[in-house]
Coordinates of C-alpha atoms in Angstrom, one line a residue:
M23 CA -14.1 -9.8 48.1
K24 CA -13.2 -6.2 47.3
I25 CA -12.5 -5.6 43.7
T26 CA -9.4 -3.5 42.9
P27 CA -8.9 -2.4 39.3
I28 CA -5.5 -3.0 37.7
S29 CA -4.4 -0.1 35.6
G30 CA -3.1 -0.6 32.1
F31 CA -5.5 -3.5 31.3
P32 CA -8.4 -2.0 29.5
E33 CA -11.8 -3.6 29.5
F34 CA -14.5 -2.2 27.2
L35 CA -18.2 -1.9 28.0
P36 CA -20.5 -3.7 25.5
A37 CA -21.1 -0.7 23.3
Q38 CA -17.4 0.1 23.2
R39 CA -16.7 -3.5 22.4
I40 CA -19.0 -3.3 19.4
V41 CA -16.8 -0.4 18.1
E42 CA -13.7 -2.5 18.7
Q43 CA -15.1 -5.5 16.9
H44 CA -16.1 -3.3 13.9
F45 CA -12.5 -2.1 13.7
L46 CA -11.1 -5.6 14.0
D47 CA -13.5 -6.9 11.3
V48 CA -12.6 -4.1 8.9
I49 CA -8.9 -4.6 9.5
R50 CA -9.1 -8.4 9.1
E51 CA -11.2 -8.1 5.9
T52 CA -8.9 -5.6 4.3
F53 CA -5.8 -7.6 5.2
E54 CA -7.4 -10.6 3.6
L55 CA -8.3 -8.6 0.5
H56 CA -4.6 -8.1 0.0
G57 CA -3.9 -11.8 0.4
F58 CA -2.6 -11.9 4.0
P59 CA -3.7 -15.1 5.6
S60 CA -4.1 -15.3 9.4
I61 CA -1.7 -16.9 11.9
E62 CA -1.6 -16.9 15.7
T63 CA 1.6 -17.4 17.8
R64 CA 2.0 -18.3 21.4
A65 CA 1.9 -15.6 24.0
V66 CA 5.4 -16.3 25.4
E67 CA 8.9 -16.4 24.1
P68 CA 12.2 -17.1 25.8
V69 CA 13.2 -13.9 27.7
D70 CA 16.7 -13.9 26.2
R71 CA 15.3 -13.7 22.7
L72 CA 12.9 -10.9 23.6
V73 CA 15.7 -9.0 25.3
G74 CA 18.1 -9.5 22.4
K75 CA 15.6 -8.2 19.8
G76 CA 13.8 -5.4 21.7
G77 CA 16.2 -2.6 22.1
D78 CA 15.2 -0.9 25.3
A79 CA 12.2 -3.2 25.6
D80 CA 13.9 -5.5 28.1
K81 CA 12.8 -2.9 30.7
E82 CA 9.2 -3.6 29.8
I83 CA 9.1 -7.4 29.5
Y84 CA 6.7 -9.3 31.7
G85 CA 8.6 -12.4 32.8
I86 CA 6.7 -15.6 33.4
H87 CA 8.0 -18.3 35.8
R88 CA 6.7 -21.8 35.5
L89 CA 5.9 -23.2 38.9
A90 CA 5.7 -27.0 39.0
R91 CA 6.0 -29.7 41.7
D92 CA 6.9 -33.3 41.3
D93 CA 5.2 -35.1 44.2
D94 CA 6.5 -33.2 47.3
G95 CA 9.6 -31.9 45.6
P96 CA 10.7 -28.3 45.4
E97 CA 9.4 -25.7 43.0
D98 CA 11.0 -25.7 39.6
R99 CA 11.6 -22.2 38.2
S100 CA 13.7 -23.3 35.2
G101 CA 13.1 -22.0 31.7
E102 CA 12.4 -18.2 32.1
L103 CA 9.7 -17.0 29.6
G104 CA 8.3 -13.6 28.9
L105 CA 5.1 -12.3 27.4
H106 CA 5.8 -10.9 23.9
F107 CA 6.0 -7.1 23.7
D108 CA 5.1 -7.1 19.9
L109 CA 4.1 -9.5 17.2
T110 CA 7.2 -9.1 15.0
V111 CA 9.7 -11.0 17.2
P112 CA 7.4 -14.0 17.7
F113 CA 6.6 -14.0 13.9
A114 CA 10.3 -14.1 13.1
R115 CA 10.6 -17.2 15.4
Y116 CA 7.5 -18.7 13.8
V117 CA 9.1 -18.3 10.3
L118 CA 12.3 -20.1 11.4
E119 CA 10.4 -23.0 13.0
N120 CA 8.0 -23.5 10.0
A121 CA 10.2 -22.4 7.1
G122 CA 10.0 -25.9 5.5
H123 CA 6.2 -25.7 5.4
L124 CA 5.8 -22.1 4.1
S125 CA 5.7 -20.7 0.6
F126 CA 7.9 -17.7 0.1
P127 CA 7.6 -14.8 -0.1
F128 CA 5.4 -15.5 2.9
R129 CA 2.8 -13.0 3.9
R130 CA 0.6 -13.1 7.0
H131 CA -1.7 -11.0 9.2
Q132 CA -1.9 -11.5 12.9
I133 CA -4.3 -9.9 15.4
Q134 CA -3.4 -10.6 19.0
K135 CA -2.8 -9.3 22.5
V136 CA 0.7 -8.1 23.5
W137 CA 2.0 -7.0 26.9
R138 CA 4.4 -4.3 28.0
G139 CA 5.4 -3.5 31.6
E140 CA 5.4 0.2 31.1
R141 CA 3.7 2.9 33.2
P142 CA 0.0 3.1 32.2
Q143 CA -1.2 6.4 31.0
E144 CA -3.7 7.8 28.4
G145 CA -3.3 5.7 25.3
R146 CA -0.6 3.5 26.9
Y147 CA -1.5 0.1 28.2
R148 CA 0.2 -3.0 29.7
E149 CA -2.1 -5.3 27.7
F150 CA -3.4 -4.3 24.3
T151 CA -4.3 -5.6 20.9
Q152 CA -2.2 -5.2 17.8
A153 CA -3.0 -6.0 14.2
D154 CA 0.1 -6.7 12.0
I155 CA 0.9 -7.6 8.5
D156 CA 4.3 -8.8 7.3
V157 CA 6.0 -10.2 4.3
V158 CA 9.2 -12.2 4.5
D159 CA 11.3 -13.9 1.9
V160 CA 14.4 -16.1 1.7
G161 CA 17.8 -14.3 1.3
E162 CA 16.5 -11.1 -0.3
L163 CA 13.2 -9.2 -0.1
A164 CA 12.0 -7.2 -3.1
P165 CA 11.8 -3.5 -2.3
H166 CA 8.3 -3.1 -3.7
F167 CA 6.9 -4.8 -0.5
E168 CA 8.1 -1.7 1.4
A169 CA 5.8 0.3 -0.7
E170 CA 2.9 -2.1 -0.3
M171 CA 2.7 -1.9 3.5
P172 CA 1.4 1.7 3.8
L173 CA -1.0 1.2 0.9
V174 CA -2.8 -1.5 2.8
I175 CA -2.9 0.6 5.9
A176 CA -4.2 3.6 3.9
E177 CA -7.1 1.4 2.7
V178 CA -7.9 0.2 6.2
F179 CA -8.2 3.7 7.5
R180 CA -10.2 4.9 4.5
K181 CA -12.9 2.4 5.7
L182 CA -12.8 3.4 9.4
P183 CA -14.6 6.4 10.9
V184 CA -11.4 8.0 12.2
G185 CA -11.0 11.0 10.0
R186 CA -7.9 11.8 7.9
M187 CA -4.7 9.9 8.8
V188 CA -1.2 10.4 7.5
I189 CA 1.5 7.7 7.2
Q190 CA 4.9 9.2 7.9
V191 CA 7.6 7.3 6.1
N192 CA 11.4 7.4 6.3
N193 CA 14.2 5.0 5.5
R194 CA 16.8 4.1 8.1
K195 CA 19.5 4.2 5.5
I196 CA 18.9 8.0 5.1
P197 CA 19.9 9.0 8.6
E198 CA 22.5 6.2 8.8
G199 CA 24.3 7.4 5.6
F200 CA 23.9 11.0 6.6
Y201 CA 25.4 10.4 10.1
L202 CA 28.3 8.4 8.6
G203 CA 28.8 11.2 6.1
I204 CA 29.2 13.8 8.8
G205 CA 31.5 11.6 10.9
I206 CA 29.1 10.1 13.5
E207 CA 29.9 6.4 14.2
D208 CA 27.2 5.6 16.8
V209 CA 24.4 5.4 14.3
A210 CA 22.0 3.3 16.5
G211 CA 22.5 5.5 19.5
T212 CA 21.9 8.7 17.5
L213 CA 18.8 7.2 16.0
R214 CA 17.3 6.5 19.4
I215 CA 17.9 10.0 20.5
V216 CA 16.5 11.6 17.4
D217 CA 13.4 9.3 17.7
K218 CA 12.6 11.4 20.9
L219 CA 12.0 14.6 18.9
D220 CA 8.3 14.6 19.2
K221 CA 8.4 13.8 22.9
I222 CA 11.2 16.2 24.2
G223 CA 11.7 18.7 21.3
P224 CA 14.8 19.8 19.3
A225 CA 16.6 21.6 22.1
K226 CA 16.7 18.6 24.4
V227 CA 17.5 16.3 21.5
K228 CA 20.5 18.5 20.7
A229 CA 21.6 18.5 24.3
Q230 CA 21.5 14.7 24.4
L231 CA 23.4 14.4 21.2
V232 CA 26.2 16.7 22.5
E233 CA 26.2 14.8 25.8
V234 CA 27.0 11.5 24.0
G235 CA 29.9 13.0 22.1
Q236 CA 28.7 14.8 19.0
T237 CA 29.8 18.3 18.2
A238 CA 27.2 21.1 18.2
E239 CA 27.6 21.4 14.5
Q240 CA 26.9 17.6 14.0
A241 CA 23.9 17.9 16.3
D242 CA 22.5 20.8 14.2
Q243 CA 23.0 18.8 11.0
C244 CA 21.1 15.9 12.5
L245 CA 18.2 18.3 13.4
A246 CA 18.3 19.8 9.9
L247 CA 17.9 16.4 8.4
A248 CA 15.1 15.5 10.8
A249 CA 13.2 18.7 10.0
I250 CA 12.7 17.7 6.3
R251 CA 9.1 16.7 5.5
S252 CA 7.2 16.6 2.2
E253 CA 4.2 15.0 0.6
D254 CA 6.0 14.6 -2.7
L255 CA 9.5 13.8 -3.9
S256 CA 10.9 17.2 -3.1
F257 CA 12.5 15.7 0.1
V258 CA 15.3 14.3 -2.1
D259 CA 16.5 17.8 -3.2
Q260 CA 16.1 19.1 0.3
V261 CA 18.5 16.4 1.6
R262 CA 20.9 17.0 -1.2
A263 CA 21.0 20.7 -0.3
L264 CA 22.5 19.8 3.0
G265 CA 25.7 18.8 1.2
V266 CA 26.3 15.4 2.7
Q267 CA 27.5 12.5 0.5
H268 CA 27.5 8.8 1.3
P269 CA 26.5 5.7 -0.7
T270 CA 24.1 4.5 2.0
L271 CA 22.4 7.9 2.0
D272 CA 21.9 7.5 -1.8
D273 CA 20.4 4.0 -1.4
G274 CA 18.0 5.3 1.3
L275 CA 16.8 8.3 -0.8
D276 CA 16.1 6.0 -3.8
A277 CA 14.2 3.5 -1.6
L278 CA 12.1 6.2 0.1
A279 CA 11.3 7.9 -3.2
A280 CA 9.9 4.6 -4.5
V281 CA 7.6 4.3 -1.5
I282 CA 6.4 7.9 -1.8
R283 CA 5.9 7.6 -5.5
A284 CA 3.6 4.5 -4.9
G285 CA 1.6 6.5 -2.4
L286 CA 1.1 9.4 -4.9
D287 CA -0.1 6.9 -7.5
N288 CA -2.4 4.8 -5.2
A289 CA -3.2 6.6 -2.0
P290 CA -2.9 10.4 -2.7
G291 CA -2.5 12.4 0.5
A292 CA -2.0 9.4 2.7
L293 CA 1.8 9.2 2.7
V294 CA 4.4 11.8 3.7
A295 CA 8.2 11.6 3.7
D296 CA 9.1 12.6 7.3
L297 CA 12.9 12.3 8.0
K298 CA 12.6 12.6 11.8
I299 CA 10.9 9.2 11.9
A300 CA 13.5 6.7 13.2
R301 CA 11.8 4.0 15.3
G302 CA 13.6 3.0 18.4
L303 CA 13.8 -0.8 17.9
D304 CA 17.2 -1.9 16.8
Y305 CA 16.0 -4.5 14.3
Y306 CA 14.8 -2.1 11.6
T307 CA 17.1 -1.7 8.7
G308 CA 15.2 0.0 5.9
T309 CA 11.8 1.8 5.4
V310 CA 10.1 2.8 8.7
Y311 CA 6.5 4.0 9.2
E312 CA 4.6 5.9 11.8
T313 CA 1.0 7.1 11.5
Q314 CA -0.9 10.0 13.0
L315 CA -4.5 11.3 12.9
V316 CA -4.7 14.8 11.4
G317 CA -5.8 17.2 14.1
F318 CA -4.7 14.9 16.9
E319 CA -1.0 14.9 16.4
S320 CA -0.3 15.2 20.1
W321 CA -1.6 11.6 20.4
G322 CA 1.5 10.4 18.7
S323 CA 1.7 7.3 16.4
F324 CA -0.9 4.5 16.5
C325 CA 0.5 2.5 13.6
S326 CA 4.1 1.8 12.9
G327 CA 6.6 -0.7 11.6
G328 CA 9.4 -1.1 9.1
R329 CA 11.8 -3.3 7.2
Y330 CA 14.1 -5.8 9.1
D331 CA 16.8 -7.7 7.3
S332 CA 18.3 -9.9 10.0
L333 CA 15.6 -10.5 12.6
A334 CA 14.8 -14.0 11.3
S335 CA 18.0 -16.0 10.8
D336 CA 19.1 -19.5 11.7
G337 CA 22.8 -18.8 11.1
K338 CA 22.7 -20.3 7.6
T339 CA 19.6 -18.7 6.0
T340 CA 18.2 -15.2 6.6
Y341 CA 14.6 -14.3 6.1
P342 CA 14.4 -10.5 5.6
G343 CA 10.9 -8.9 6.0
V344 CA 8.9 -5.8 6.3
G345 CA 5.8 -5.2 8.3
I346 CA 3.5 -2.7 9.9
S347 CA 1.3 -2.8 13.0
I348 CA -1.9 -1.0 14.1
G349 CA -2.1 -0.3 17.8
V350 CA -5.8 -1.1 17.9
S351 CA -6.3 -0.7 21.7
R352 CA -4.2 2.5 21.7
L353 CA -6.2 4.1 18.9
L354 CA -9.6 3.0 20.2
G355 CA -8.7 4.0 23.8
L356 CA -8.1 7.5 22.7
L357 CA -11.1 7.8 20.3
I358 CA -13.6 6.2 22.7
G359 CA -12.1 7.9 25.7
K360 CA -12.4 11.3 24.1
G361 CA -16.0 10.6 23.1
L362 CA -15.2 10.7 19.4
L363 CA -16.6 7.2 18.6
T364 CA -19.7 5.4 19.8
A365 CA -22.1 2.6 18.8
S366 CA -25.7 3.1 18.0
R367 CA -26.6 0.4 20.6
S368 CA -25.0 -1.8 23.1
T369 CA -26.2 -5.1 21.8
P370 CA -26.1 -6.8 18.3
A371 CA -29.8 -7.5 18.7
C372 CA -32.0 -5.7 16.2
V373 CA -35.2 -7.1 17.5
L374 CA -36.6 -7.9 20.9
V375 CA -39.3 -10.6 20.6
A376 CA -41.9 -9.9 23.3
V377 CA -43.3 -12.6 25.5
N378 CA -47.1 -12.6 26.2
D379 CA -46.8 -15.1 29.1
E380 CA -44.5 -17.9 30.1
E381 CA -46.9 -20.5 28.6
S382 CA -46.4 -18.9 25.1
R383 CA -42.6 -18.3 25.4
A384 CA -42.1 -21.2 22.9
V385 CA -44.0 -19.1 20.4
S386 CA -41.7 -16.2 20.9
T387 CA -38.7 -18.5 20.6
R388 CA -39.9 -19.8 17.3
V389 CA -40.2 -16.3 16.0
A390 CA -36.7 -15.5 17.1
T391 CA -35.5 -18.7 15.4
E392 CA -37.1 -17.7 12.1
L393 CA -35.5 -14.2 12.3
R394 CA -32.1 -15.5 13.1
A395 CA -32.2 -18.1 10.3
R396 CA -32.5 -15.1 7.9
G397 CA -29.6 -13.3 9.6
I398 CA -31.6 -10.9 11.8
P399 CA -30.1 -10.7 15.3
C400 CA -32.6 -10.8 18.0
E401 CA -33.3 -11.8 21.6
V402 CA -36.4 -12.9 23.4
A403 CA -37.6 -10.8 26.3
P404 CA -36.4 -12.1 29.7
K405 CA -39.8 -11.7 31.4
P406 CA -43.4 -11.6 30.3
A407 CA -43.9 -8.2 31.8
K408 CA -46.4 -5.6 30.6
F409 CA -45.6 -4.6 27.0
G410 CA -44.7 -1.1 28.2
K411 CA -41.9 -2.5 30.4
Q412 CA -40.7 -4.8 27.6
I413 CA -40.4 -1.8 25.3
R414 CA -38.5 0.1 27.9
Y415 CA -36.1 -2.8 28.3
A416 CA -35.5 -2.6 24.5
E417 CA -35.0 1.2 24.7
R418 CA -32.3 0.8 27.5
R419 CA -30.4 -1.6 25.3
G420 CA -30.9 0.4 22.1
I421 CA -32.8 -2.3 20.3
P422 CA -34.8 -0.5 17.6
Y423 CA -37.7 -3.0 17.1
V424 CA -40.1 -5.0 19.4
W425 CA -41.9 -8.0 17.9
F426 CA -45.3 -8.9 19.2
P427 CA -46.3 -12.5 18.5
G428 CA -50.1 -12.7 17.7
A429 CA -52.3 -15.1 19.7
A430 CA -53.9 -17.4 17.1
G431 CA -57.6 -17.8 17.4
D432 CA -59.7 -21.0 17.1
D433 CA -59.7 -20.5 13.4
G434 CA -55.9 -20.4 13.2
E435 CA -56.0 -16.7 12.3
G436 CA -54.0 -14.1 14.2
G437 CA -50.7 -12.5 13.1
D438 CA -47.7 -10.8 14.4
Q439 CA -46.8 -7.2 14.5
V440 CA -43.4 -5.3 14.8
K441 CA -43.0 -1.9 16.3
D442 CA -40.3 0.6 15.6
I443 CA -40.0 2.0 19.1
R444 CA -38.2 5.2 17.8
S445 CA -41.0 6.4 15.6
G446 CA -43.9 4.5 17.1
D447 CA -44.8 2.9 13.8
Q448 CA -46.3 -0.6 14.2
V449 CA -47.1 -2.9 11.3
D450 CA -48.2 -6.4 10.5
A451 CA -45.2 -8.7 9.9
A452 CA -44.2 -12.3 9.3
A453 CA -41.0 -13.7 10.7
T454 CA -40.3 -15.5 7.4
T455 CA -40.4 -12.4 5.3
W456 CA -40.0 -9.2 7.4
E457 CA -36.7 -7.2 6.8
P458 CA -35.4 -4.3 8.8
P459 CA -33.7 -1.4 7.0
E460 CA -30.0 -2.2 6.3
Q461 CA -28.8 0.5 8.7
D462 CA -30.7 -1.1 11.6
L463 CA -29.6 -4.7 11.0
R464 CA -26.3 -4.2 12.8
P465 CA -25.1 -1.5 15.3
Q466 CA -23.8 1.6 13.5
I467 CA -20.4 3.1 14.5
L468 CA -20.9 6.8 14.9
R469 CA -18.2 9.5 14.6
V470 CA -18.9 12.4 16.9
E471 CA -17.7 15.5 15.1
T472 CA -15.5 18.0 16.8
T473 CA -14.1 21.3 15.7
T474 CA -11.4 21.4 18.4
D475 CA -7.8 21.0 17.1
Q476 CA -6.1 18.6 19.5
S477 CA -2.6 18.9 18.1

């Protein structure tokens, strides 16, 4: 059968998968350090819920139809479901269904696949992995959680070989109050247009704002607000200088100042107040986040999120929350695709245990068992070929050491040796005591330095 690739569904090669697993391990461990336990939700949700919560995402939802037959009866297509396009909407549903079993404020992390039916392109996939953290509470959510989210993310990226990253932060109340203060009533529509600034530029954004009914002066004011960016609290004075007054604007400035202040104290240089950040999804109500790699700004955001006050509600009780999501596949697809990240080998194995002949394979297996018992990854050679061929097999896979079991003589003597095939050094060794250098025990993730500015 002819194999035809399906675009938008990335599949990594083994060495690339090692890089991905390292990222996932660091992300999970950091999330857990901050007290976020793990959950997993189902892959599907009712389409009407996805459409109702996703803004323009209804154009991207993969619908799933259940096909069933009772005996020889007709197909049953009832109950339309869709693959979730993010992890926040299913998490909100999870909270509602399990509220009686959860302790609030409830925090969780979730690392899963999501699906979007968009046009595949560089860094954009139909199936990809996201890593989320969220905190929800009953009735009210303390504002300090909005400051906590970017601090966790800043710690994650300090541990990953990605270079300097910047978390761009805004608060939806700032543009909302500003727009209301200059007489714009369609706040959500204006936010969605302003959110396109990085993609289409100020001139086209202004044209679209005028097209939907704003005056040229209002459009210019919207662009002036969106142009404000600072790494400290000076953004407050810059907004005030525009001369717009509204209570909602005041609330947003106070909230964003608290987030930036926490960043200055705990993650210097990681956070920046960027008032063009809007986030297109309708459910965000407070702080919003987007994240870029310095020097690669043209890649756009690979980590985003925000506060939502009414996404999870059963009509009687509301569970406001705040969360942030790392687009793991998007980030890795770009870093690996551009040759900026690689693994030192394509296998977790640190040692290849050679096989003298098939009759003595059991001896090699016992050596491997001893090594594995002490946490040293290894594999046994697939064939008892000449040692030169077994060494070349290890070289192709990037395995740094080859172990040669000794053939015990009649007196029971005879030992093993291990060879570092990179240097050629070969020494006596015992499987119960030998240790490789720490840097060889697991594959290393290597950042390939580049001086080219990709922005």
